[in-house]
Amino acid sequence: MTYCCGLMLEKGLVLMSDTRTNSGVDNISVFRKMFNFSVPGERTITLMTAGNLATTQSVVSQLEERSKIPDERDNVLFGADTMFQVATRVGRLLRETVAERQKANDREGTRSFSASIIIAGQIAGMEPRLFMVYPEGNFIEASTETPFFQIGETKYGRPILLRGYDRTMSFEDAVKLLLVSFDSTLAANLSVGMPLDCMVLEKDNFEPLHERRFDSNDTYVKAISDEWNVALREAFMGLPDYSFYDPED
Amino acid sequence: MTYCCGLMLEKGLVLMSDTRTNSGVDNISVFRKMFNFSVPGERTITLMTAGNLATTQSVVSQLEERSKIPDERDNVLFGADTMFQVATRVGRLLRETVAERQKANDREGTRSFSASIIIAGQIAGMEPRLFMVYPEGNFIEASTETPFFQIGETKYGRPILLRGYDRTMSFEDAVKLLLVSFDSTLAANLSVGMPLDCMVLEKDNFEPLHERRFDSNDTYVKAISDEWNVALREAFMGLPDYSFYDPED
């Protein structure tokens, strides 16, 4: 499993991903699921991947290879004029990669080899944008009504995002919010695991403003986890008490 | 979908279930998913059901019919000597009901017509017990390490249970905890819906101590939902602030 989440804020984009991959519970590895491609001053694009690891590694490797060849006609990330074009091309590449593997294994139409991708980024002269790409190659874009996307194990960490998110929040508060969301997920699903990768893309700054890998010994992560535990219990105890006798009766 | 949860406490058992069933998002109905069978002074048994509605209604109807026939040899609920026997027999009935429907529709081995059941109760002279029965007819029992069971849409409401549960808590606090867990689930999954049924089975009291249906206008539920929203945001804001500059560096 995996958990990746991207938040769109007024100030820019904040992203977090775990690094655990598993094939069964007895085969666990650490793999990076967050990949940044930047041309300083011109564009910065970050992908986060969930799903079949061979599929996502293949997609990312193809994107990396194409971005290194000068004047490559198919340079998906650096050759696209808009973030919409980036999403369209990454979607096509993802769909082709999944379909090829399914066909080779006679499993067309199944979810085998499936994967999904969050794309966050900005190209100079345009606004920062956030997309979620499906294995079928189509995609949706974040909006003020739906300002964040999650892929992988999305449910445990969603309630706090629904309540804590505010598009005017600071980057620091957004990182804190994501850590709380990841903490709830880590506590409930063994197949989501540390370390966590974090990246902040500030609007009109075409390089990552901040990158950080949080490992399991990180004192800030430990403090958030411990204090959130206490704060949640206190918040719960502070709620109005229930009585067996309904005052409305 | 459905969400049902049963907590085992030192003082007894606390249960909550939603009432929404849906076949697609355009076909939503209200059905009770919590069923109590009591012989005052001797035994009280409550079932909560999730999964295919025709399956669960069939199981519950069969249990009800058998419990009404005097001297019925197959009186699963009132004829069993122990809660373990109750779980064994309910499991057999569930498995047979699912298998029969699958066989009649040529879908043996699939999850079609599948359902699961939480059984909570006590028979005089023995301890209260809590079981979760799988569609295959086998089951597990709650313990001090795993003192609660959820069926249906379990994930959104799990983080607060993991943090708020305490086996020494009062019944009133347990109802409050379940309402918070359900509130998070209702906010995230449209197919879990009000009203909510709640029941408290006190140890050595062989009738439900407390029963309540919370509808969407309930002032206590509204207060919990509103104040939890505020309390969560305050708890979040009170956590240590993140800084881009790692003090460990």
Tab-separated table of C-alpha atoms in Angstrom:
chain	number	residue	atom	x	y	z
A	1	MET	CA	0.000	0.000	0.000
A	2	THR	CA	0.941	3.667	-0.048
A	3	TYR	CA	-0.314	6.976	1.186
A	4	CYS	CA	0.371	10.193	-0.759
A	5	CYS	CA	-1.388	13.515	-0.302
A	6	GLY	CA	-1.136	16.872	-2.073
A	7	LEU	CA	-2.657	20.106	-0.741
A	8	MET	CA	-3.300	23.210	-2.823
A	9	LEU	CA	-2.913	26.413	-0.786
A	10	GLU	CA	-3.042	30.089	-1.698
A	11	LYS	CA	0.726	30.210	-1.229
A	12	GLY	CA	1.482	27.080	-3.262
A	13	LEU	CA	1.470	23.280	-3.014
A	14	VAL	CA	2.440	20.998	-0.121
A	15	LEU	CA	3.067	17.304	-0.738
A	16	MET	CA	3.770	14.258	1.392
A	17	SER	CA	4.300	10.585	0.600
A	18	ASP	CA	5.288	7.492	2.526
A	19	THR	CA	7.982	5.123	1.251
A	20	ARG	CA	6.755	1.641	2.064
A	21	THR	CA	6.023	-0.898	-0.628
A	22	ASN	CA	4.895	-4.392	0.094
A	23	SER	CA	4.125	-7.544	-1.753
A	24	GLY	CA	2.403	-9.386	1.056
A	25	VAL	CA	3.253	-8.528	4.667
A	26	ASP	CA	6.467	-10.552	4.506
A	27	ASN	CA	8.058	-8.568	1.697
A	28	ILE	CA	8.460	-4.929	2.655
A	29	SER	CA	10.833	-2.424	1.099
A	30	VAL	CA	11.526	1.292	1.085
A	31	PHE	CA	11.068	3.101	-2.225
A	32	ARG	CA	10.776	6.791	-2.953
A	33	LYS	CA	7.340	7.725	-4.339
A	34	MET	CA	7.920	11.454	-4.810
A	35	PHE	CA	9.852	12.788	-7.810
A	36	ASN	CA	10.616	16.407	-8.647
A	37	PHE	CA	11.605	17.770	-12.051
A	38	SER	CA	12.580	21.437	-12.069
A	39	VAL	CA	13.937	23.964	-14.533
A	40	PRO	CA	14.890	26.804	-12.173
A	41	GLY	CA	13.026	29.980	-13.009
A	42	GLU	CA	10.809	28.221	-15.543
A	43	ARG	CA	8.935	25.198	-14.175
A	44	THR	CA	8.776	22.771	-11.298
A	45	ILE	CA	6.756	19.548	-11.423
A	46	THR	CA	6.411	16.892	-8.725
A	47	LEU	CA	4.863	13.449	-9.149
A	48	MET	CA	3.674	11.158	-6.366
A	49	THR	CA	2.837	7.555	-7.235
A	50	ALA	CA	0.674	4.777	-5.791
A	51	GLY	CA	-0.089	1.289	-7.023
A	52	ASN	CA	1.966	-1.382	-8.752
A	53	LEU	CA	5.625	-0.515	-8.170
A	54	ALA	CA	6.886	-1.922	-11.480
A	55	THR	CA	4.301	0.237	-13.279
A	56	THR	CA	5.109	3.455	-11.419
A	57	GLN	CA	8.879	2.926	-11.677
A	58	SER	CA	8.515	2.306	-15.401
A	59	VAL	CA	6.509	5.522	-15.865
A	60	VAL	CA	8.955	7.593	-13.825
A	61	SER	CA	11.983	6.064	-15.579
A	62	GLN	CA	10.505	6.834	-19.002
A	63	LEU	CA	9.820	10.415	-17.919
A	64	GLU	CA	13.365	10.749	-16.590
A	65	GLU	CA	14.941	9.302	-19.736
A	66	ARG	CA	12.931	11.527	-22.039
A	67	SER	CA	13.746	14.595	-19.970
A	68	LYS	CA	17.487	13.960	-20.360
A	69	ILE	CA	17.565	13.700	-24.159
A	70	PRO	CA	18.114	17.135	-25.722
A	71	ASP	CA	15.334	18.174	-28.134
A	72	GLU	CA	13.358	15.005	-27.364
A	73	ARG	CA	10.052	15.322	-29.166
A	74	ASP	CA	8.308	13.370	-26.398
A	75	ASN	CA	9.767	15.323	-23.507
A	76	VAL	CA	6.604	15.052	-21.442
A	77	LEU	CA	7.642	17.128	-18.487
A	78	PHE	CA	9.939	19.769	-19.952
A	79	GLY	CA	8.358	20.003	-23.403
A	80	ALA	CA	4.757	20.578	-22.345
A	81	ASP	CA	3.415	24.126	-22.620
A	82	THR	CA	0.979	23.846	-19.735
A	83	MET	CA	0.384	21.713	-16.638
A	84	PHE	CA	-2.755	20.422	-18.371
A	85	GLN	CA	-0.530	19.081	-21.152
A	86	VAL	CA	1.768	17.506	-18.549
A	87	ALA	CA	-1.209	15.706	-16.994
A	88	THR	CA	-2.498	14.603	-20.391
A	89	ARG	CA	0.874	13.160	-21.390
A	90	VAL	CA	1.618	11.517	-18.046
A	91	GLY	CA	-1.887	10.023	-18.181
A	92	ARG	CA	-1.259	8.599	-21.642
A	93	LEU	CA	2.078	7.120	-20.536
A	94	LEU	CA	0.508	5.598	-17.425
A	95	ARG	CA	-2.391	4.092	-19.375
A	96	GLU	CA	-0.056	2.630	-21.988
A	97	THR	CA	2.247	1.156	-19.329
A	98	VAL	CA	-0.636	-0.480	-17.448
A	99	ALA	CA	-2.325	-1.720	-20.649
A	100	GLU	CA	0.878	-3.216	-22.051
A	101	ARG	CA	1.516	-5.238	-18.892
A	102	GLN	CA	-2.125	-6.374	-18.719
A	103	LYS	CA	-2.086	-7.449	-22.349
A	104	ALA	CA	1.198	-9.334	-21.977
A	105	ASN	CA	-0.337	-11.248	-19.066
A	106	ASP	CA	-3.806	-11.782	-20.521
A	107	ARG	CA	-5.494	-9.689	-17.866
A	108	GLU	CA	-6.982	-6.901	-19.924
A	109	GLY	CA	-9.672	-4.930	-18.164
A	110	THR	CA	-8.581	-5.994	-14.676
A	111	ARG	CA	-6.997	-3.765	-12.027
A	112	SER	CA	-3.741	-5.741	-12.233
A	113	PHE	CA	-0.639	-3.576	-12.721
A	114	SER	CA	-2.785	-0.556	-11.965
A	115	ALA	CA	-1.416	2.698	-10.521
A	116	SER	CA	-2.371	6.310	-9.962
A	117	ILE	CA	-0.352	9.515	-9.860
A	118	ILE	CA	-0.680	12.938	-8.249
A	119	ILE	CA	0.910	15.722	-10.304
A	120	ALA	CA	1.672	19.079	-8.680
A	121	GLY	CA	3.498	21.948	-10.267
A	122	GLN	CA	3.691	25.279	-11.988
A	123	ILE	CA	5.007	26.613	-15.281
A	124	ALA	CA	6.111	30.282	-15.430
A	125	GLY	CA	3.342	32.690	-16.357
A	126	MET	CA	0.608	30.323	-15.157
A	127	GLU	CA	-0.910	29.313	-11.808
A	128	PRO	CA	0.210	26.311	-9.718
A	129	ARG	CA	-1.984	23.293	-10.446
A	130	LEU	CA	-2.726	19.941	-8.842
A	131	PHE	CA	-3.992	16.855	-10.714
A	132	MET	CA	-4.875	13.271	-9.913
A	133	VAL	CA	-4.276	10.845	-12.783
A	134	TYR	CA	-6.164	7.541	-12.955
A	135	PRO	CA	-4.762	4.278	-14.369
A	136	GLU	CA	-7.111	4.736	-17.342
A	137	GLY	CA	-5.126	7.861	-18.250
A	138	ASN	CA	-7.858	10.385	-17.503
A	139	PHE	CA	-7.471	12.847	-14.647
A	140	ILE	CA	-9.140	15.435	-12.451
A	141	GLU	CA	-7.881	18.791	-11.227
A	142	ALA	CA	-8.101	20.260	-7.733
A	143	SER	CA	-10.335	23.280	-7.215
A	144	THR	CA	-11.376	25.530	-4.359
A	145	GLU	CA	-14.142	23.032	-3.552
A	146	THR	CA	-11.807	20.023	-3.665
A	147	PRO	CA	-8.413	21.479	-2.838
A	148	PHE	CA	-6.510	18.299	-1.996
A	149	PHE	CA	-5.990	14.824	-3.414
A	150	GLN	CA	-5.053	11.569	-1.719
A	151	ILE	CA	-3.979	8.288	-3.336
A	152	GLY	CA	-3.376	4.851	-1.809
A	153	GLU	CA	-4.674	4.305	1.728
A	154	THR	CA	-6.767	7.470	1.885
A	155	LYS	CA	-9.402	6.837	4.527
A	156	TYR	CA	-7.746	6.861	7.959
A	157	GLY	CA	-6.096	10.219	7.327
A	158	ARG	CA	-9.053	11.941	5.674
A	159	PRO	CA	-11.188	13.126	8.646
A	160	ILE	CA	-8.451	15.449	9.971
A	161	LEU	CA	-7.796	16.852	6.473
A	162	LEU	CA	-11.510	17.622	6.050
A	163	ARG	CA	-11.454	19.531	9.319
A	164	GLY	CA	-7.986	21.021	9.498
A	165	TYR	CA	-7.448	22.222	5.926
A	166	ASP	CA	-7.706	25.922	5.175
A	167	ARG	CA	-6.433	27.294	1.878
A	168	THR	CA	-4.956	30.348	3.609
A	169	MET	CA	-2.868	28.271	6.032
A	170	SER	CA	0.926	28.621	6.207
A	171	PHE	CA	3.233	26.064	4.636
A	172	GLU	CA	4.392	25.099	8.127
A	173	ASP	CA	0.822	24.442	9.287
A	174	ALA	CA	0.161	22.423	6.143
A	175	VAL	CA	3.184	20.198	6.856
A	176	LYS	CA	1.911	19.779	10.420
A	177	LEU	CA	-1.561	18.861	9.112
A	178	LEU	CA	-0.125	16.292	6.727
A	179	LEU	CA	1.976	14.763	9.503
A	180	VAL	CA	-1.151	14.353	11.651
A	181	SER	CA	-3.001	12.777	8.723
A	182	PHE	CA	-0.066	10.426	8.084
A	183	ASP	CA	0.219	9.628	11.794
A	184	SER	CA	-3.400	8.367	11.859
A	185	THR	CA	-2.726	6.281	8.755
A	186	LEU	CA	0.548	4.824	10.052
A	187	ALA	CA	-1.219	3.830	13.277
A	188	ALA	CA	-3.898	1.880	11.406
A	189	ASN	CA	-2.253	0.369	8.316
A	190	LEU	CA	1.057	-1.499	8.524
A	191	SER	CA	1.552	-1.223	4.777
A	192	VAL	CA	2.031	2.542	5.047
A	193	GLY	CA	5.398	3.269	6.622
A	194	MET	CA	8.176	5.675	7.514
A	195	PRO	CA	10.243	7.456	6.341
A	196	LEU	CA	7.984	10.178	4.917
A	197	ASP	CA	8.971	12.540	2.118
A	198	CYS	CA	7.758	16.117	2.236
A	199	MET	CA	8.012	18.891	-0.346
A	200	VAL	CA	6.789	22.489	-0.495
A	201	LEU	CA	6.354	24.210	-3.877
A	202	GLU	CA	5.957	27.929	-3.322
A	203	LYS	CA	3.975	29.841	-5.922
A	204	ASP	CA	6.214	31.547	-8.517
A	205	ASN	CA	9.342	29.922	-7.090
A	206	PHE	CA	10.334	27.374	-9.705
A	207	GLU	CA	12.362	25.194	-7.400
A	208	PRO	CA	11.147	23.340	-4.294
A	209	LEU	CA	11.141	25.814	-1.395
A	210	HIS	CA	11.552	23.014	1.118
A	211	GLU	CA	12.283	19.291	1.023
A	212	ARG	CA	12.559	16.998	3.978
A	213	ARG	CA	12.665	13.281	4.679
A	214	PHE	CA	11.197	12.450	8.091
A	215	ASP	CA	12.540	9.180	9.451
A	216	SER	CA	11.120	7.217	12.367
A	217	ASN	CA	13.555	8.827	14.827
A	218	ASP	CA	12.607	12.371	13.884
A	219	THR	CA	11.953	14.302	17.094
A	220	TYR	CA	9.322	16.560	15.497
A	221	VAL	CA	7.335	13.626	14.133
A	222	LYS	CA	7.524	11.931	17.535
A	223	ALA	CA	6.352	15.111	19.272
A	224	ILE	CA	3.393	15.478	16.878
A	225	SER	CA	2.411	11.848	17.342
A	226	ASP	CA	2.625	11.925	21.152
A	227	GLU	CA	1.014	15.312	21.628
A	228	TRP	CA	-1.752	14.591	19.112
A	229	ASN	CA	-2.583	11.494	21.120
A	230	VAL	CA	-2.925	13.579	24.288
A	231	ALA	CA	-4.671	16.493	22.556
A	232	LEU	CA	-7.242	14.209	20.920
A	233	ARG	CA	-8.090	12.577	24.226
A	234	GLU	CA	-8.400	15.971	25.887
A	235	ALA	CA	-10.555	17.288	23.031
A	236	PHE	CA	-12.751	14.220	23.370
A	237	MET	CA	-13.076	14.559	27.150
A	238	GLY	CA	-14.006	18.227	26.697
A	239	LEU	CA	-17.045	17.412	24.537
A	240	PRO	CA	-20.463	17.676	26.206
A	241	ASP	CA	-21.236	14.578	28.277
A	242	TYR	CA	-23.888	12.143	27.162
A	243	SER	CA	-26.772	11.383	29.477
A	244	PHE	CA	-29.081	8.356	29.316
A	245	TYR	CA	-31.922	10.765	30.074
A	246	ASP	CA	-32.850	12.754	26.993
A	247	PRO	CA	-33.451	16.382	28.035
A	248	GLU	CA	-35.828	16.666	25.077
A	249	ASP	CA	-38.179	14.030	26.469
B	1	MET	CA	-22.527	0.530	2.861
B	2	THR	CA	-22.907	0.389	6.606
B	3	TYR	CA	-21.007	1.179	9.740
B	4	CYS	CA	-21.499	-0.835	12.930
B	5	CYS	CA	-19.228	-0.875	15.963
B	6	GLY	CA	-19.256	-2.810	19.232
B	7	LEU	CA	-17.092	-1.947	22.250
B	8	MET	CA	-16.344	-4.298	25.129
B	9	LEU	CA	-15.912	-2.442	28.421
B	10	GLU	CA	-15.380	-3.602	32.003
B	11	LYS	CA	-18.969	-2.603	32.721
B	12	GLY	CA	-20.511	-4.269	29.670
B	13	LEU	CA	-21.011	-3.776	25.933
B	14	VAL	CA	-21.830	-0.624	23.949
B	15	LEU	CA	-23.084	-0.893	20.376
B	16	MET	CA	-23.880	1.522	17.566
B	17	SER	CA	-25.063	1.062	13.986
B	18	ASP	CA	-26.179	3.310	11.170
B	19	THR	CA	-29.378	2.601	9.204
B	20	ARG	CA	-28.552	3.450	5.602
B	21	THR	CA	-28.634	0.849	2.871
B	22	ASN	CA	-27.940	1.626	-0.724
B	23	SER	CA	-27.939	-0.103	-4.030
B	24	GLY	CA	-26.102	2.536	-5.993
B	25	VAL	CA	-26.232	6.168	-4.868
B	26	ASP	CA	-29.693	6.600	-6.374
B	27	ASN	CA	-31.398	3.948	-4.296
B	28	ILE	CA	-31.090	4.720	-0.598
B	29	SER	CA	-33.288	3.369	2.185
B	30	VAL	CA	-33.413	3.222	5.958
B	31	PHE	CA	-33.221	-0.228	7.538
B	32	ARG	CA	-32.505	-1.262	11.083
B	33	LYS	CA	-29.228	-3.182	11.417
B	34	MET	CA	-29.330	-3.812	15.177
B	35	PHE	CA	-31.485	-6.579	16.664
B	36	ASN	CA	-31.820	-7.522	20.305
B	37	PHE	CA	-33.117	-10.815	21.661
B	38	SER	CA	-33.548	-10.952	25.427
B	39	VAL	CA	-34.893	-13.361	28.035
B	40	PRO	CA	-35.021	-11.072	31.081
B	41	GLY	CA	-32.884	-12.383	33.909
B	42	GLU	CA	-31.375	-15.098	31.719
B	43	ARG	CA	-29.765	-13.817	28.500
B	44	THR	CA	-29.508	-10.821	26.196
B	45	ILE	CA	-28.042	-11.053	22.696
B	46	THR	CA	-27.670	-8.254	20.132
B	47	LEU	CA	-26.731	-8.692	16.483
B	48	MET	CA	-25.465	-5.960	14.151
B	49	THR	CA	-25.301	-6.705	10.439
B	50	ALA	CA	-23.375	-5.407	7.422
B	51	GLY	CA	-23.341	-6.506	3.811
B	52	ASN	CA	-25.998	-7.731	1.415
B	53	LEU	CA	-29.358	-6.677	2.872
B	54	ALA	CA	-31.305	-9.665	1.537
B	55	THR	CA	-28.757	-11.961	3.194
B	56	THR	CA	-28.783	-10.220	6.570
B	57	GLN	CA	-32.583	-9.891	6.626
B	58	SER	CA	-32.896	-13.569	5.790
B	59	VAL	CA	-30.540	-14.550	8.639
B	60	VAL	CA	-32.303	-12.299	11.146
B	61	SER	CA	-35.762	-13.488	10.032
B	62	GLN	CA	-34.743	-17.118	10.414
B	63	LEU	CA	-33.380	-16.395	13.894
B	64	GLU	CA	-36.595	-14.580	14.825
B	65	GLU	CA	-38.838	-17.357	13.511
B	66	ARG	CA	-36.913	-20.071	15.299
B	67	SER	CA	-36.941	-18.136	18.543
B	68	LYS	CA	-40.753	-17.928	18.471
B	69	ILE	CA	-41.468	-21.665	18.072
B	70	PRO	CA	-41.748	-23.366	21.479
B	71	ASP	CA	-39.269	-26.196	21.977
B	72	GLU	CA	-37.664	-25.494	18.580
B	73	ARG	CA	-34.659	-27.806	18.337
B	74	ASP	CA	-32.827	-25.201	16.232
B	75	ASN	CA	-33.494	-22.249	18.500
B	76	VAL	CA	-30.124	-20.665	17.823
B	77	LEU	CA	-30.365	-17.722	20.169
B	78	PHE	CA	-32.445	-19.001	23.067
B	79	GLY	CA	-31.420	-22.660	22.908
B	80	ALA	CA	-27.644	-22.188	22.939
B	81	ASP	CA	-25.866	-22.893	26.226
B	82	THR	CA	-23.061	-20.380	25.700
B	83	MET	CA	-22.316	-17.271	23.626
B	84	PHE	CA	-19.712	-19.379	21.813
B	85	GLN	CA	-22.523	-21.697	20.701
B	86	VAL	CA	-24.585	-18.683	19.624
B	87	ALA	CA	-21.696	-17.458	17.442
B	88	THR	CA	-21.121	-20.947	16.025
B	89	ARG	CA	-24.790	-21.332	15.060
B	90	VAL	CA	-25.236	-17.805	13.705
B	91	GLY	CA	-22.052	-18.363	11.685
B	92	ARG	CA	-23.428	-21.595	10.235
B	93	LEU	CA	-26.723	-19.926	9.333
B	94	LEU	CA	-24.910	-16.981	7.724
B	95	ARG	CA	-22.616	-19.236	5.710
B	96	GLU	CA	-25.526	-21.367	4.512
B	97	THR	CA	-27.568	-18.310	3.524
B	98	VAL	CA	-24.703	-16.769	1.548
B	99	ALA	CA	-23.733	-20.093	-0.071
B	100	GLU	CA	-27.293	-20.908	-1.108
B	101	ARG	CA	-27.711	-17.565	-2.865
B	102	GLN	CA	-24.297	-17.870	-4.548
B	103	LYS	CA	-25.066	-21.385	-5.732
B	104	ALA	CA	-28.496	-20.408	-7.090
B	105	ASN	CA	-26.805	-17.632	-9.097
B	106	ASP	CA	-23.730	-19.552	-10.207
B	107	ARG	CA	-21.382	-17.309	-8.293
B	108	GLU	CA	-19.838	-19.753	-5.857
B	109	GLY	CA	-16.637	-18.542	-4.267
B	110	THR	CA	-17.307	-14.870	-4.991
B	111	ARG	CA	-18.111	-12.156	-2.452
B	112	SER	CA	-21.607	-11.767	-3.907
B	113	PHE	CA	-24.400	-11.901	-1.319
B	114	SER	CA	-21.754	-11.685	1.363
B	115	ALA	CA	-22.389	-10.254	4.842
B	116	SER	CA	-20.826	-10.080	8.294
B	117	ILE	CA	-22.320	-9.890	11.767
B	118	ILE	CA	-21.238	-8.575	15.164
B	119	ILE	CA	-22.712	-10.556	18.069
B	120	ALA	CA	-22.707	-9.071	21.564
B	121	GLY	CA	-24.334	-10.555	24.613
B	122	GLN	CA	-24.296	-12.430	27.848
B	123	ILE	CA	-25.903	-15.582	29.240
B	124	ALA	CA	-26.469	-15.816	33.022
B	125	GLY	CA	-23.547	-17.311	34.935
B	126	MET	CA	-21.055	-16.352	32.218
B	127	GLU	CA	-19.183	-13.208	31.139
B	128	PRO	CA	-20.396	-10.775	28.436
B	129	ARG	CA	-18.798	-11.633	25.089
B	130	LEU	CA	-18.326	-9.933	21.740
B	131	PHE	CA	-17.830	-11.763	18.412
B	132	MET	CA	-17.372	-10.857	14.773
B	133	VAL	CA	-18.749	-13.455	12.349
B	134	TYR	CA	-17.413	-13.682	8.787
B	135	PRO	CA	-19.488	-14.660	5.731
B	136	GLU	CA	-17.603	-17.969	5.706
B	137	GLY	CA	-19.229	-18.774	9.050
B	138	ASN	CA	-16.064	-18.602	11.143
B	139	PHE	CA	-15.630	-15.902	13.754
B	140	ILE	CA	-13.272	-14.149	16.141
B	141	GLU	CA	-13.820	-12.973	19.695
B	142	ALA	CA	-12.854	-9.665	21.263
B	143	SER	CA	-10.144	-9.689	23.927
B	144	THR	CA	-8.351	-7.156	26.105
B	145	GLU	CA	-5.886	-6.611	23.235
B	146	THR	CA	-8.633	-6.177	20.619
B	147	PRO	CA	-11.585	-4.941	22.621
B	148	PHE	CA	-13.786	-3.633	19.816
B	149	PHE	CA	-15.029	-4.719	16.403
B	150	GLN	CA	-16.166	-2.682	13.413
B	151	ILE	CA	-17.929	-3.894	10.272
B	152	GLY	CA	-18.809	-2.068	7.033
B	153	GLU	CA	-17.055	1.271	6.456
B	154	THR	CA	-14.520	0.905	9.245
B	155	LYS	CA	-11.624	3.154	8.333
B	156	TYR	CA	-12.698	6.776	8.769
B	157	GLY	CA	-13.918	6.173	12.305
B	158	ARG	CA	-11.031	4.009	13.465
B	159	PRO	CA	-8.313	6.537	14.440
B	160	ILE	CA	-10.421	8.098	17.216
B	161	LEU	CA	-11.404	4.659	18.541
B	162	LEU	CA	-7.748	3.635	18.709
B	163	ARG	CA	-6.995	6.736	20.750
B	164	GLY	CA	-10.151	7.308	22.772
B	165	TYR	CA	-11.046	3.790	23.874
B	166	ASP	CA	-10.367	2.778	27.458
B	167	ARG	CA	-11.926	-0.383	28.866
B	168	THR	CA	-12.642	1.339	32.184
B	169	MET	CA	-14.620	4.175	30.555
B	170	SER	CA	-18.235	4.885	31.509
B	171	PHE	CA	-21.110	3.856	29.267
B	172	GLU	CA	-21.843	7.537	28.650
B	173	ASP	CA	-18.269	8.200	27.492
B	174	ALA	CA	-18.426	5.127	25.267
B	175	VAL	CA	-21.594	6.436	23.567
B	176	LYS	CA	-19.842	9.795	23.115
B	177	LEU	CA	-16.785	8.050	21.623
B	178	LEU	CA	-18.953	6.077	19.200
B	179	LEU	CA	-20.786	9.237	18.136
B	180	VAL	CA	-17.454	10.918	17.339
B	181	SER	CA	-16.343	7.851	15.383
B	182	PHE	CA	-19.653	7.819	13.471
B	183	ASP	CA	-19.470	11.576	12.897
B	184	SER	CA	-16.119	11.184	11.092
B	185	THR	CA	-17.564	8.365	9.008
B	186	LEU	CA	-20.770	10.220	8.122
B	187	ALA	CA	-18.686	13.220	7.007
B	188	ALA	CA	-16.664	11.093	4.592
B	189	ASN	CA	-18.978	8.387	3.220
B	190	LEU	CA	-22.451	9.200	1.907
B	191	SER	CA	-23.482	5.561	2.088
B	192	VAL	CA	-23.336	5.636	5.889
B	193	GLY	CA	-26.294	7.642	7.189
B	194	MET	CA	-28.489	8.780	10.043
B	195	PRO	CA	-30.412	7.814	12.069
B	196	LEU	CA	-28.045	5.892	14.342
B	197	ASP	CA	-29.105	3.123	16.715
B	198	CYS	CA	-27.369	2.825	20.061
B	199	MET	CA	-27.616	0.133	22.723
B	200	VAL	CA	-25.922	-0.452	26.070
B	201	LEU	CA	-25.770	-3.964	27.555
B	202	GLU	CA	-24.748	-3.731	31.186
B	203	LYS	CA	-22.941	-6.723	32.661
B	204	ASP	CA	-25.297	-9.049	34.579
B	205	ASN	CA	-28.367	-7.088	33.521
B	206	PHE	CA	-30.105	-9.339	31.040
B	207	GLU	CA	-32.058	-6.615	29.291
B	208	PRO	CA	-30.640	-3.615	27.415
B	209	LEU	CA	-29.814	-0.909	29.987
B	210	HIS	CA	-30.235	1.831	27.387
B	211	GLU	CA	-31.526	2.086	23.830
B	212	ARG	CA	-31.655	5.206	21.742
B	213	ARG	CA	-32.194	6.152	18.124
B	214	PHE	CA	-30.341	9.358	17.221
B	215	ASP	CA	-31.921	11.111	14.259
B	216	SER	CA	-30.381	13.911	12.232
B	217	ASN	CA	-32.144	16.593	14.300
B	218	ASP	CA	-30.826	15.286	17.605
B	219	THR	CA	-29.397	18.231	19.553
B	220	TYR	CA	-26.758	16.121	21.315
B	221	VAL	CA	-25.460	14.678	18.054
B	222	LYS	CA	-25.360	18.165	16.547
B	223	ALA	CA	-23.480	19.509	19.592
B	224	ILE	CA	-20.925	16.675	19.382
B	225	SER	CA	-20.420	17.231	15.669
B	226	ASP	CA	-20.032	21.022	15.949
B	227	GLU	CA	-17.879	21.020	19.060
B	228	TRP	CA	-15.676	18.186	17.804
B	229	ASN	CA	-15.002	20.237	14.719
B	230	VAL	CA	-13.857	23.175	16.849
B	231	ALA	CA	-12.006	21.005	19.384
B	232	LEU	CA	-10.078	19.162	16.654
B	233	ARG	CA	-8.983	22.420	15.055
B	234	GLU	CA	-7.908	23.782	18.436
B	235	ALA	CA	-6.064	20.559	19.273
B	236	PHE	CA	-4.316	20.778	15.904
B	237	MET	CA	-3.360	24.433	16.368
B	238	GLY	CA	-1.979	23.605	19.824
B	239	LEU	CA	0.538	21.091	18.447
B	240	PRO	CA	4.167	22.211	18.227
B	241	ASP	CA	4.787	24.347	15.154
B	242	TYR	CA	6.843	23.024	12.286
B	243	SER	CA	9.914	24.919	11.181
B	244	PHE	CA	11.701	24.620	7.847
B	245	TYR	CA	14.944	24.803	9.802
B	246	ASP	CA	15.654	21.482	11.470
B	247	PRO	CA	16.986	22.164	14.996
B	248	GLU	CA	18.866	18.854	14.776
B	249	ASP	CA	20.959	20.043	11.869
